[in-house]
PDB file of C-alpha atoms and ligand atoms in Angstrom:
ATOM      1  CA  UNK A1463     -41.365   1.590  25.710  1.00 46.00           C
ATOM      2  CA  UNK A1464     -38.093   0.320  24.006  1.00 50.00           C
ATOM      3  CA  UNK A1465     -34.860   1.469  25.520  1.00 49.00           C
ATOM      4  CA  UNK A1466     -33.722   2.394  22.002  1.00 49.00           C
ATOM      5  CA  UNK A1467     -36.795   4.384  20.794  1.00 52.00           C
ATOM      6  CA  UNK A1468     -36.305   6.752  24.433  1.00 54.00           C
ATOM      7  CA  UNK A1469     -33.756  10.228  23.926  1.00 61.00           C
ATOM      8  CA  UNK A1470     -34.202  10.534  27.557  1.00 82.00           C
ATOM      9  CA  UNK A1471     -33.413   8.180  30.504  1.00 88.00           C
ATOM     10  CA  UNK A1472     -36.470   6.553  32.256  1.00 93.00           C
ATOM     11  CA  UNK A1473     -38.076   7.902  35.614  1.00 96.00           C
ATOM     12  CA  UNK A1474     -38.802   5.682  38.188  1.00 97.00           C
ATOM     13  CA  UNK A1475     -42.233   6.202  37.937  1.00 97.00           C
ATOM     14  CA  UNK A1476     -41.862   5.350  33.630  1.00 97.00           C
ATOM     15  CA  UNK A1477     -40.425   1.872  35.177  1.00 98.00           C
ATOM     16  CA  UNK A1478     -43.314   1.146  37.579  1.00 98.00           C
ATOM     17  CA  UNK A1479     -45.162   1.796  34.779  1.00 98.00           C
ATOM     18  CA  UNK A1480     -43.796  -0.526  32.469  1.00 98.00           C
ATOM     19  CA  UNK A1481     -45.233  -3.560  35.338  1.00 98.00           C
ATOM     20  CA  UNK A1482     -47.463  -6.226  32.550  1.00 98.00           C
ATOM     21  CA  UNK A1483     -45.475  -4.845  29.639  1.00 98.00           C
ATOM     22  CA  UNK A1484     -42.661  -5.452  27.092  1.00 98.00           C
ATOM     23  CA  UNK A1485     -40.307  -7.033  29.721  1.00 98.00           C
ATOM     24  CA  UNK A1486     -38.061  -4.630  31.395  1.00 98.00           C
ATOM     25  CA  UNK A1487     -34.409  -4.791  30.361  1.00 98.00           C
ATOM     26  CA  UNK A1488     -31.849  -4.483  33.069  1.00 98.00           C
ATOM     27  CA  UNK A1489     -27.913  -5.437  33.320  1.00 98.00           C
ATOM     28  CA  UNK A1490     -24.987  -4.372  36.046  1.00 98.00           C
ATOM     29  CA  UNK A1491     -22.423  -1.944  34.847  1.00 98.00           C
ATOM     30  CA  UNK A1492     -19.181  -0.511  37.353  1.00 98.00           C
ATOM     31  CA  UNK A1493     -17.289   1.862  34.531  1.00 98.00           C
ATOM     32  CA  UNK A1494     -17.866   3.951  32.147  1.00 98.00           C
ATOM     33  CA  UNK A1495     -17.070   1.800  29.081  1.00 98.00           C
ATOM     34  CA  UNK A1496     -19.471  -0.828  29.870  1.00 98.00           C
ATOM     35  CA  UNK A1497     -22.697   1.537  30.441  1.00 98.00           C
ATOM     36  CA  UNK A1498     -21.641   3.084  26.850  1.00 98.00           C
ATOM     37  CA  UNK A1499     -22.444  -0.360  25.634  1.00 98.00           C
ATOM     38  CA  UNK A1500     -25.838  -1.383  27.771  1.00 98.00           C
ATOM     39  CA  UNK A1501     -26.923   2.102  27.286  1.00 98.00           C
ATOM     40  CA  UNK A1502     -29.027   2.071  24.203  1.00 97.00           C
ATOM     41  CA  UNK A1503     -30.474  -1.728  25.366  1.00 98.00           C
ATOM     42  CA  UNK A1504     -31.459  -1.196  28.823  1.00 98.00           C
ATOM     43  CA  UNK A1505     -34.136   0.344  30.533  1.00 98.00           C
ATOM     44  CA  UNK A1506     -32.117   0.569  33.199  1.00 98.00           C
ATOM     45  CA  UNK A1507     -28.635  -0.345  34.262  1.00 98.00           C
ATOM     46  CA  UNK A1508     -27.476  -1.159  38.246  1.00 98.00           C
ATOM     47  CA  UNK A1509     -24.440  -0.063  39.412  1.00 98.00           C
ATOM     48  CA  UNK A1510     -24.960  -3.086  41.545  1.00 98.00           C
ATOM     49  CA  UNK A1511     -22.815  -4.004  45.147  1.00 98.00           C
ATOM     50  CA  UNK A1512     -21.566  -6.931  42.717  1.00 98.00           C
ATOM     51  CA  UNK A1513     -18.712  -4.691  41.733  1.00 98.00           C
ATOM     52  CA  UNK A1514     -16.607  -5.461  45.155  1.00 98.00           C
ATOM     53  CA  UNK A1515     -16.598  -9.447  43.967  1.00 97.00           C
ATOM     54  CA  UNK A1516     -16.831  -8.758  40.370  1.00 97.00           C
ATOM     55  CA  UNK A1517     -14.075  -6.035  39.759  1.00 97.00           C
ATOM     56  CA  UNK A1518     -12.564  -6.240  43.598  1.00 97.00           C
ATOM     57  CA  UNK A1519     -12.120  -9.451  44.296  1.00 96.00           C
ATOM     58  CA  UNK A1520     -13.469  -9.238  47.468  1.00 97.00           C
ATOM     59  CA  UNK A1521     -15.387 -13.098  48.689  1.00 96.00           C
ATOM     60  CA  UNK A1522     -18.596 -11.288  49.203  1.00 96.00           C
ATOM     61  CA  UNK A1523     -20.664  -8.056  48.604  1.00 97.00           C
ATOM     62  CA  UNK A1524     -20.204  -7.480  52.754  1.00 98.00           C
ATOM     63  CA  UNK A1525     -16.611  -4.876  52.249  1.00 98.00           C
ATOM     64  CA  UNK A1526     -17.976  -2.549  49.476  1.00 98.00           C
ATOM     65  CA  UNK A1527     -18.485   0.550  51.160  1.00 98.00           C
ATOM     66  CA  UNK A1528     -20.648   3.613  49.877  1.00 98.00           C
ATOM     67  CA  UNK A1529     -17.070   5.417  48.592  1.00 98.00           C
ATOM     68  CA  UNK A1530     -17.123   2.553  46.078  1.00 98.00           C
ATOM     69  CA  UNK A1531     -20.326   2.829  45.244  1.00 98.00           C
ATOM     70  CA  UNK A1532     -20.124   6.554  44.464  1.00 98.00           C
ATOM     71  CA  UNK A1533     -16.964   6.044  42.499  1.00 98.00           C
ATOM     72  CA  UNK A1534     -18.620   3.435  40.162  1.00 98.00           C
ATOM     73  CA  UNK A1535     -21.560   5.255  40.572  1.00 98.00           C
ATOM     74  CA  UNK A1536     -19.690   8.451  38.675  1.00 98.00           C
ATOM     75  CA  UNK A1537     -18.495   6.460  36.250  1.00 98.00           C
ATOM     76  CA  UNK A1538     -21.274   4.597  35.338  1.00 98.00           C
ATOM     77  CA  UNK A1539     -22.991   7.611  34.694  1.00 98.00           C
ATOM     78  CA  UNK A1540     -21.048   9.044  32.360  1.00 98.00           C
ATOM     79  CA  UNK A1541     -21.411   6.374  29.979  1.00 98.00           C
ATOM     80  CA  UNK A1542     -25.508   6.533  30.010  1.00 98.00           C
ATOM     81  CA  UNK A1543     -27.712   8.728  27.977  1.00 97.00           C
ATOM     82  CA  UNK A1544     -31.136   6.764  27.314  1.00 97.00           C
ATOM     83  CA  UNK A1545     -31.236   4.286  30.344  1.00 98.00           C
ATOM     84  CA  UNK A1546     -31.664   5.071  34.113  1.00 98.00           C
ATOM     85  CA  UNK A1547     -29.031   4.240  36.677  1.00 98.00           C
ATOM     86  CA  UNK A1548     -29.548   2.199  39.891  1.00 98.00           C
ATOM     87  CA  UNK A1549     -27.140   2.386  42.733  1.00 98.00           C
ATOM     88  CA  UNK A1550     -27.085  -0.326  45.080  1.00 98.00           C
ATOM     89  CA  UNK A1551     -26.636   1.268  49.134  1.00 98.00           C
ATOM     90  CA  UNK A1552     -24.095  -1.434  50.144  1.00 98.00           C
ATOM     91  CA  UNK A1553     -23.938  -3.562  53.458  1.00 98.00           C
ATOM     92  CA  UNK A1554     -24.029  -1.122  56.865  1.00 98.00           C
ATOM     93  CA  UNK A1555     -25.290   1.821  54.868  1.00 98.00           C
ATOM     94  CA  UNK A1556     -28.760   1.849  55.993  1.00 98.00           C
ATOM     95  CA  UNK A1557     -29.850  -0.703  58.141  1.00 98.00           C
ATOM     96  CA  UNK A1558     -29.048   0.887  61.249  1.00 98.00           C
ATOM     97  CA  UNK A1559     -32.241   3.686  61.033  1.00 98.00           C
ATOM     98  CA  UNK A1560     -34.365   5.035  58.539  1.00 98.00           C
ATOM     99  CA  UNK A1561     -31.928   8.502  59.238  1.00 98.00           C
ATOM    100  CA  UNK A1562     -28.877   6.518  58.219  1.00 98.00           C
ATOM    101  CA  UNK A1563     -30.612   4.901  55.116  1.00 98.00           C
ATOM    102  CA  UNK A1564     -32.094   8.862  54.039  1.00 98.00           C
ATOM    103  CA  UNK A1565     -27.978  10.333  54.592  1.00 98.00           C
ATOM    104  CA  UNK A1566     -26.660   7.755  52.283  1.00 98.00           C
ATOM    105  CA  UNK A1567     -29.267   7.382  49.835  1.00 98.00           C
ATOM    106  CA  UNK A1568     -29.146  11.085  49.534  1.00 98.00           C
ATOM    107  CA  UNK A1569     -25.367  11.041  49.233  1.00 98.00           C
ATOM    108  CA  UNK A1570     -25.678   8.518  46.612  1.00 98.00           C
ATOM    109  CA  UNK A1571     -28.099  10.506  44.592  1.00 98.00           C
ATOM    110  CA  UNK A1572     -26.444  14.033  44.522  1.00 98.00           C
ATOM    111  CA  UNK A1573     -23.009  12.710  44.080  1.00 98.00           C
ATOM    112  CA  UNK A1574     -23.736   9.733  41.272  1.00 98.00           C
ATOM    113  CA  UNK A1575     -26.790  11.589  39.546  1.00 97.00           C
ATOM    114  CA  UNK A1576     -28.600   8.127  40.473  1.00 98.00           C
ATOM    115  CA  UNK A1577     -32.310   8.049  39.529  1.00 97.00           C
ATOM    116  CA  UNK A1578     -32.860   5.570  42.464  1.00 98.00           C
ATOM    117  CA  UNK A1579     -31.222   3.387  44.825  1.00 98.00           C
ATOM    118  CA  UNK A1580     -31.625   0.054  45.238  1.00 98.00           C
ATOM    119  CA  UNK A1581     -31.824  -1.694  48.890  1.00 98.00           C
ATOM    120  CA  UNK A1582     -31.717  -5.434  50.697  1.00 98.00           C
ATOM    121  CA  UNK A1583     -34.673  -6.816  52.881  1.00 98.00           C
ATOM    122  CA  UNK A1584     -38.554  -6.968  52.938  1.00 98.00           C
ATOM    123  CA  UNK A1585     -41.156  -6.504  55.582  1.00 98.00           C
ATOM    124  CA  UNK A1586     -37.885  -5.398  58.034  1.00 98.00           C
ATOM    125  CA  UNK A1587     -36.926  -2.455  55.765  1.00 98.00           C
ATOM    126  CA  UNK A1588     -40.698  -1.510  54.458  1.00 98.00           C
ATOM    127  CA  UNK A1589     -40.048   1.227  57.369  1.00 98.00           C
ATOM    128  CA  UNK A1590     -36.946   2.536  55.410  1.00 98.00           C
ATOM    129  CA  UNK A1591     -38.589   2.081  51.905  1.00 98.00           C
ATOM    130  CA  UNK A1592     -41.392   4.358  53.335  1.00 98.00           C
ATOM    131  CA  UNK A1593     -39.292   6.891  55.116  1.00 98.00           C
ATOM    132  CA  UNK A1594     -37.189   7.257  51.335  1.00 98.00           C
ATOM    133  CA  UNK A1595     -39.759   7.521  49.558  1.00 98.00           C
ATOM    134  CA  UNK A1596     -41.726  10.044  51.478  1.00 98.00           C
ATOM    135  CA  UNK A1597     -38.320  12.228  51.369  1.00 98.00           C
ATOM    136  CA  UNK A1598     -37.878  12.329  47.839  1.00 98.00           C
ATOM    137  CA  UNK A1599     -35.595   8.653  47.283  1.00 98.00           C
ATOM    138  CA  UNK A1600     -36.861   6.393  44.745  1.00 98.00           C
ATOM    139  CA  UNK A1601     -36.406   2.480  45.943  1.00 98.00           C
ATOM    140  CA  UNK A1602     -36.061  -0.469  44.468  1.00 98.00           C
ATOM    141  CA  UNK A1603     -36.117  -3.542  46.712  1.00 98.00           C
ATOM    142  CA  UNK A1604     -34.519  -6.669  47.078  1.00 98.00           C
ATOM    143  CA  UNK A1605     -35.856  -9.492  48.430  1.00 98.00           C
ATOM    144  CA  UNK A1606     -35.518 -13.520  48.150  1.00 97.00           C
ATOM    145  CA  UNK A1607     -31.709 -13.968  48.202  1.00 97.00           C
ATOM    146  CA  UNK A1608     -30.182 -10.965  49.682  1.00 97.00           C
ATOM    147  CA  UNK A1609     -26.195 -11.613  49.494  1.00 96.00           C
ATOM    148  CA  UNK A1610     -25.749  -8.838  52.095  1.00 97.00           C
ATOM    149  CA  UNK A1611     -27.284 -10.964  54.253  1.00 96.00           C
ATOM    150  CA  UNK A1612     -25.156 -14.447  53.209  1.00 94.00           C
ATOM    151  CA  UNK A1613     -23.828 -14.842  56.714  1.00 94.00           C
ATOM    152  CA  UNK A1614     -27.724 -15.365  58.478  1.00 93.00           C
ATOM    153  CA  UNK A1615     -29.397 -16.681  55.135  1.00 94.00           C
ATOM    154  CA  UNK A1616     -26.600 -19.507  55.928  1.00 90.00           C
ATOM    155  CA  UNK A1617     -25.081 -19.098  52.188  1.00 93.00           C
ATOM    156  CA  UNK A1618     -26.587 -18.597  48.984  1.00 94.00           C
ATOM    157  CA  UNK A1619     -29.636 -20.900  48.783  1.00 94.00           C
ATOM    158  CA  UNK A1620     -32.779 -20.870  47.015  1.00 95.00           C
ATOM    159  CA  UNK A1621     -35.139 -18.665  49.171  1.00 95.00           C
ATOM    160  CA  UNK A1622     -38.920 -19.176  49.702  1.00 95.00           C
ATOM    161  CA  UNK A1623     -39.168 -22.952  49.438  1.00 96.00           C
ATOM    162  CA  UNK A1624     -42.034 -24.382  51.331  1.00 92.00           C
ATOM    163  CA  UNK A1625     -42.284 -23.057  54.543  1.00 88.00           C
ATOM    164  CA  UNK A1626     -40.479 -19.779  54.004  1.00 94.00           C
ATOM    165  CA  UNK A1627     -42.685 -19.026  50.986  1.00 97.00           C
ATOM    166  CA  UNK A1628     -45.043 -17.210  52.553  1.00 97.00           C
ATOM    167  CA  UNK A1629     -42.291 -15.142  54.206  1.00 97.00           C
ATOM    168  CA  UNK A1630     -41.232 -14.171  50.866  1.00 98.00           C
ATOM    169  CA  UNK A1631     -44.772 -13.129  49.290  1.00 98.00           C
ATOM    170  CA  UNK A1632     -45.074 -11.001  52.149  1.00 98.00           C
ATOM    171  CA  UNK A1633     -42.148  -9.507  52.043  1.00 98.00           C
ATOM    172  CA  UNK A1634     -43.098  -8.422  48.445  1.00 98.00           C
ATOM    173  CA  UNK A1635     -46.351  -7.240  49.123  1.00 98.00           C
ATOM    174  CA  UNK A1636     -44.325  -5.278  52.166  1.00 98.00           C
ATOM    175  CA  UNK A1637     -41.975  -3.376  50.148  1.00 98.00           C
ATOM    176  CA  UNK A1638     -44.440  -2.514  47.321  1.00 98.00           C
ATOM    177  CA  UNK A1639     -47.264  -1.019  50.169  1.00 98.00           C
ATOM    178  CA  UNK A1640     -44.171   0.822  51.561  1.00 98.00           C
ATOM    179  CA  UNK A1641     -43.460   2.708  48.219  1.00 98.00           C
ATOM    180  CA  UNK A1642     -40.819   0.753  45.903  1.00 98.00           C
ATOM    181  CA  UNK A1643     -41.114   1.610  42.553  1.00 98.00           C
ATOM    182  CA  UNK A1644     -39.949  -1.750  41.362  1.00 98.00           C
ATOM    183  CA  UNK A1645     -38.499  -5.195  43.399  1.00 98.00           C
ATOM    184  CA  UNK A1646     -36.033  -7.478  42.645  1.00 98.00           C
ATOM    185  CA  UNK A1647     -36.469 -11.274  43.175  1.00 98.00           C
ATOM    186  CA  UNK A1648     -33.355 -13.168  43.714  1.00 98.00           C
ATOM    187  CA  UNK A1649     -32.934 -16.836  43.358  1.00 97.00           C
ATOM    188  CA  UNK A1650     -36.582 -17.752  44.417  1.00 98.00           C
ATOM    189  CA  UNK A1651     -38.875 -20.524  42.757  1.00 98.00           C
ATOM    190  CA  UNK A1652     -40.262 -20.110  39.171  1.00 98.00           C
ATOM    191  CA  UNK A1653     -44.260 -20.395  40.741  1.00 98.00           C
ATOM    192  CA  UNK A1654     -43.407 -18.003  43.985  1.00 98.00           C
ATOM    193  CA  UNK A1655     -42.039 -15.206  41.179  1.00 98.00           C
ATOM    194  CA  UNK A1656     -45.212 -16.184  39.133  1.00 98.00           C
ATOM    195  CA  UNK A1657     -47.468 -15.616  42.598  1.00 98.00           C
ATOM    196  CA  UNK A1658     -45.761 -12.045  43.454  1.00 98.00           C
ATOM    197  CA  UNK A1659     -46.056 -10.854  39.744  1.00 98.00           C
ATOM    198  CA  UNK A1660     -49.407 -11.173  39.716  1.00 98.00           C
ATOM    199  CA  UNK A1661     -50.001 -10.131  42.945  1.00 98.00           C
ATOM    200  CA  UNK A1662     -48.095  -6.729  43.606  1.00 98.00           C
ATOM    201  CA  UNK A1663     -48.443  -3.515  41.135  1.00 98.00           C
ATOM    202  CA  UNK A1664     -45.303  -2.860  41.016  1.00 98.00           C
ATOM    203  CA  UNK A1665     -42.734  -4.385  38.659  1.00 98.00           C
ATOM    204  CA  UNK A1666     -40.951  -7.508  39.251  1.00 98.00           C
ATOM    205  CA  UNK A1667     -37.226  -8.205  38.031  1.00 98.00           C
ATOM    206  CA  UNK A1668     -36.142 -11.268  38.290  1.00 98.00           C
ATOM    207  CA  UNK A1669     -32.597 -12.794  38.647  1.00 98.00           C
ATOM    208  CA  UNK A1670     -32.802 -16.536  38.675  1.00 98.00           C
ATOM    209  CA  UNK A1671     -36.595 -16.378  39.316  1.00 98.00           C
ATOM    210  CA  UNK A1672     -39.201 -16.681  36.661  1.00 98.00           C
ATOM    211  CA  UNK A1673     -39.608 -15.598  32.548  1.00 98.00           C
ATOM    212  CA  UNK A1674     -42.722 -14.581  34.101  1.00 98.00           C
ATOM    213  CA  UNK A1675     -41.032 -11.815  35.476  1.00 98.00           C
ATOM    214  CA  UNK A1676     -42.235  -8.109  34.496  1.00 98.00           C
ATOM    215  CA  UNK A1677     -38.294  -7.880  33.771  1.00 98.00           C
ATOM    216  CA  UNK A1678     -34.931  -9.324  34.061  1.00 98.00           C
ATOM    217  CA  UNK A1679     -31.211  -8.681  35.527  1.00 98.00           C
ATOM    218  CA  UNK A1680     -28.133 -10.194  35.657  1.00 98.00           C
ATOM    219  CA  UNK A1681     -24.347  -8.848  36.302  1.00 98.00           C
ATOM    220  CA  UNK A1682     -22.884  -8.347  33.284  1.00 98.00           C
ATOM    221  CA  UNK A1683     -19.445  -9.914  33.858  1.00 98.00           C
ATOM    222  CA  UNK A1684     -21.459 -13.036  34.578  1.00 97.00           C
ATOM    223  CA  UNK A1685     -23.294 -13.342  31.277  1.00 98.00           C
ATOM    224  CA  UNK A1686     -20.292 -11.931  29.043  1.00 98.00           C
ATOM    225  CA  UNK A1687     -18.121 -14.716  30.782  1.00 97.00           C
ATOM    226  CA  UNK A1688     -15.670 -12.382  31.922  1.00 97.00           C
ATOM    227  CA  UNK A1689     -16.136 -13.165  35.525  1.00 94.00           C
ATOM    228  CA  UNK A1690     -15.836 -16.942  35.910  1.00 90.00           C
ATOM    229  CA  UNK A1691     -14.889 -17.455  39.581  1.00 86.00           C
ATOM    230  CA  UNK A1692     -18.163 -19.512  39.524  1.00 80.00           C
ATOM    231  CA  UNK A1693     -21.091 -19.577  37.663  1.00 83.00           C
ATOM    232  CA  UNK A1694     -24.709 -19.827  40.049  1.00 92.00           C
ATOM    233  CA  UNK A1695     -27.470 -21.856  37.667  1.00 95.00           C
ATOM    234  CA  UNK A1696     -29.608 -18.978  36.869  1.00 96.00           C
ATOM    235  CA  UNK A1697     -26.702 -17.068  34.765  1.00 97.00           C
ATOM    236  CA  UNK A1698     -27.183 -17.703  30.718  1.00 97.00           C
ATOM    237  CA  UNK A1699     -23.291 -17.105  29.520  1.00 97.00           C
ATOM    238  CA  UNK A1700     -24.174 -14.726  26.333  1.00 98.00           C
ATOM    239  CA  UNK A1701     -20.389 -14.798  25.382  1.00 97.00           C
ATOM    240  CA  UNK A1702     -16.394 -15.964  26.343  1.00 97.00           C
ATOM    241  CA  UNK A1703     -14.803 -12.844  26.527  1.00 98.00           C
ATOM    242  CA  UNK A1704     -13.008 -14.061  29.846  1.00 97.00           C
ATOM    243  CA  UNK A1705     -11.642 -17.026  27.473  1.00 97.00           C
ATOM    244  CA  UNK A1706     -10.748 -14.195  24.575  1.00 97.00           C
ATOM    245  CA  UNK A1707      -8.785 -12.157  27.112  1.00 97.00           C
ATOM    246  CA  UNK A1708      -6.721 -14.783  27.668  1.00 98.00           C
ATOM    247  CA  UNK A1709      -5.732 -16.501  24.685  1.00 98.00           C
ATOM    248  CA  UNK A1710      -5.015 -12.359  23.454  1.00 98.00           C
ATOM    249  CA  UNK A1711      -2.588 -11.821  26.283  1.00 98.00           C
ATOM    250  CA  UNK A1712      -0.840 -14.943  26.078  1.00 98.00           C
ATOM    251  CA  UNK A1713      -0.838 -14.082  21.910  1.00 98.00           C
ATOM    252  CA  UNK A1714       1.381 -10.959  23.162  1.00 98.00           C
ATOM    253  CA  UNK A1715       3.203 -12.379  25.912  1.00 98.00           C
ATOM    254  CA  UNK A1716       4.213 -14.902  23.103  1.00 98.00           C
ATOM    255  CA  UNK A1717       4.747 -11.740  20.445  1.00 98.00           C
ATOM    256  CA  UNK A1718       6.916  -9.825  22.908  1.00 98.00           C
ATOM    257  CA  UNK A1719       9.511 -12.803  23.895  1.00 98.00           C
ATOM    258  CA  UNK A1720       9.790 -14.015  19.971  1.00 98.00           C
ATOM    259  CA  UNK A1721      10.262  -9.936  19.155  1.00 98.00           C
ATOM    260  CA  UNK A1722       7.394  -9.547  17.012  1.00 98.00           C
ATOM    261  CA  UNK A1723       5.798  -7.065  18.820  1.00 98.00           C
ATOM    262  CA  UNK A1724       6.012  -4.308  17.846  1.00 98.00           C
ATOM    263  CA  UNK A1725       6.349  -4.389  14.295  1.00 97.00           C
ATOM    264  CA  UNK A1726       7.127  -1.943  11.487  1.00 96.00           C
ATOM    265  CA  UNK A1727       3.994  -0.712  11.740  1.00 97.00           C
ATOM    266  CA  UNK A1728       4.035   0.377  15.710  1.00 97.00           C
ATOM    267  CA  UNK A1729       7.191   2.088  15.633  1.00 97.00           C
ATOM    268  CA  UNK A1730       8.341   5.601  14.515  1.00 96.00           C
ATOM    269  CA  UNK A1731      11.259   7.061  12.031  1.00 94.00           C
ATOM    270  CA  UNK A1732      13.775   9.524  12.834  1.00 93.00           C
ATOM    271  CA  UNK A1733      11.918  11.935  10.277  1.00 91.00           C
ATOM    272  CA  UNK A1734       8.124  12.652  10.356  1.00 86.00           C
ATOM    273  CA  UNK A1735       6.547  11.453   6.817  1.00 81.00           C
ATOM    274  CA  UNK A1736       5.921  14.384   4.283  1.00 85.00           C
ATOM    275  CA  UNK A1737       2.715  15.810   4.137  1.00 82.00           C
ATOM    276  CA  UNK A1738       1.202  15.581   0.444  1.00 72.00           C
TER     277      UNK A1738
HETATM  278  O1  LIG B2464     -25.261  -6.318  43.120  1.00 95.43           O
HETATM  279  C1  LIG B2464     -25.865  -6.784  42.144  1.00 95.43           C
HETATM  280  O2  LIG B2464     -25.270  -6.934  41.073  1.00 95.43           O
HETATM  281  C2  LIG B2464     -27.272  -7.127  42.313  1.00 95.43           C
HETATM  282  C3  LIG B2464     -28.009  -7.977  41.343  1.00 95.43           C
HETATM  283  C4  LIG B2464     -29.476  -7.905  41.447  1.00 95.43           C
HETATM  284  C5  LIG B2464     -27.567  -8.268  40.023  1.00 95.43           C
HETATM  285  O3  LIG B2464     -27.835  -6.737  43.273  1.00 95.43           O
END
């Protein structure tokens, strides 16, 4: 299935089902503008918990809270037609009970028009991923690096290296017996992504993980270049638009002191021109 061959916007379920195939294309998107522009590429686009360091400027993904999320959410959505949207549940909406998880998910979902949600942790939230599932709440998972979770992983490290591999396999195999439609493996090693691809039947996406991957991610503003606070090892810069936003707003800075800006051509007569 190619994202620009679809009229409609994937299912869950046409995801899942894409597991072995043409690799599944995914990017992050927080406004309208920018899911205008993935729309017709990706099979589907995350409105990811990225936004609060990304467009916020917050130091981590821990302060977004789920008003963000539904804000971005909305907006996101009104730039797709062909892809589906993911909305991330950020930090302290659902960990506290399966209940919790099902009232936020569920807000997410009515107010954004989501077609799934996307969640942090393995075998601890397979209880969750179940109880969503069962209730109508399509779930992608999250496992290997989980930057909600920065503060006990003890920063933003490679996860399942040798002893904690087998942590991280079985966190995969957890969340894709539990009922997510699709997982996402951050920052692990190339062979571990390799071993969970072929293991589980659901789809893989990686982000800094393997080619091997049944798909890929990455936040947008990371690849375009336009967010270049730093730049983790795993992120392929596609473009310099950060460096092309500069040099055009220091071009007009320079314009409006010298008085060039505006020129004839901005500015109005006294009489409107005749109409031929
Ligand atoms: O918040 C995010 O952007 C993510 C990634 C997987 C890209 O979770």
């Amino acid at each position: 299935m190619s994202a620009t061959a679809r009229k409609t916007a994937p299912m869950p379920d046409d995801i899942r089902a894409m597991k072995g195939g043409t690799p599944i294309v995914s990017l992050t998107a927080y406004t309208t503008p920018m899911a205008e522009a993935l729309d017709a590429h990706c099979d589907f686009v995350l409105v990811g918990d990225s936004v609060g360091m990304v467009l916020h400027g917050l130091p981590s993904t821990l302060g977004v809270t789920m008003d963000m999320m539904v804000l971005h959410g909305q907006a996101v959505a009104r730039g797709l037609k062909s892809a589906m949207m993911v909305v991330d549940m950020p930090f302290g909406s659902y960990e506290e009970s399966p209940q919790q998880a099902f009232r936020n998910a569920a807000r997410l979902m009515a107010e954004t028009g989501a077609g799934a949600v996307k969640l942090e942790g393995g075998k601890h939230m397979s209880g969750t991923i179940a109880f969503l599932t069962a209730r109508g709440i399509p779930v992608m998972a999250h496992i290997g690096l989980t930057p909600q979770s920065v503060n006990t992983l003890g920063g933003y490290k490679v996860q399942g290296r040798d002893a904690h591999k087998q942590q991280v396999f079985g966190d995969a195999v957890s969340v894709a017996n539990a009922g997510a439609f699709a997982v996402v493996l951050e920052k692990v090693p190339q062979t571990l992504a390799d071993e969970i691809t072929a293991s589980v039947p659901i789809p893989t996406i990686g982000i800094g993980a393997s080619a091997g991957c049944d798909g890929q991610i990455l936040v947008v503003d990371d690849m375009l270049g336009l967010f270049t606070a730093f730049k983790a090892k795993f992120v392929k810069r596609y473009a310099h638009l950060g460096d092309d936003m500069k040099t055009a707003i220091a071009a007009y800075a320079a314009d409006v002191r010298a008085r060039n800006f505006p020129a004839p051509e901005h500015v109005f007569a006294d009489a409107a021109p005749k109409k031929t």
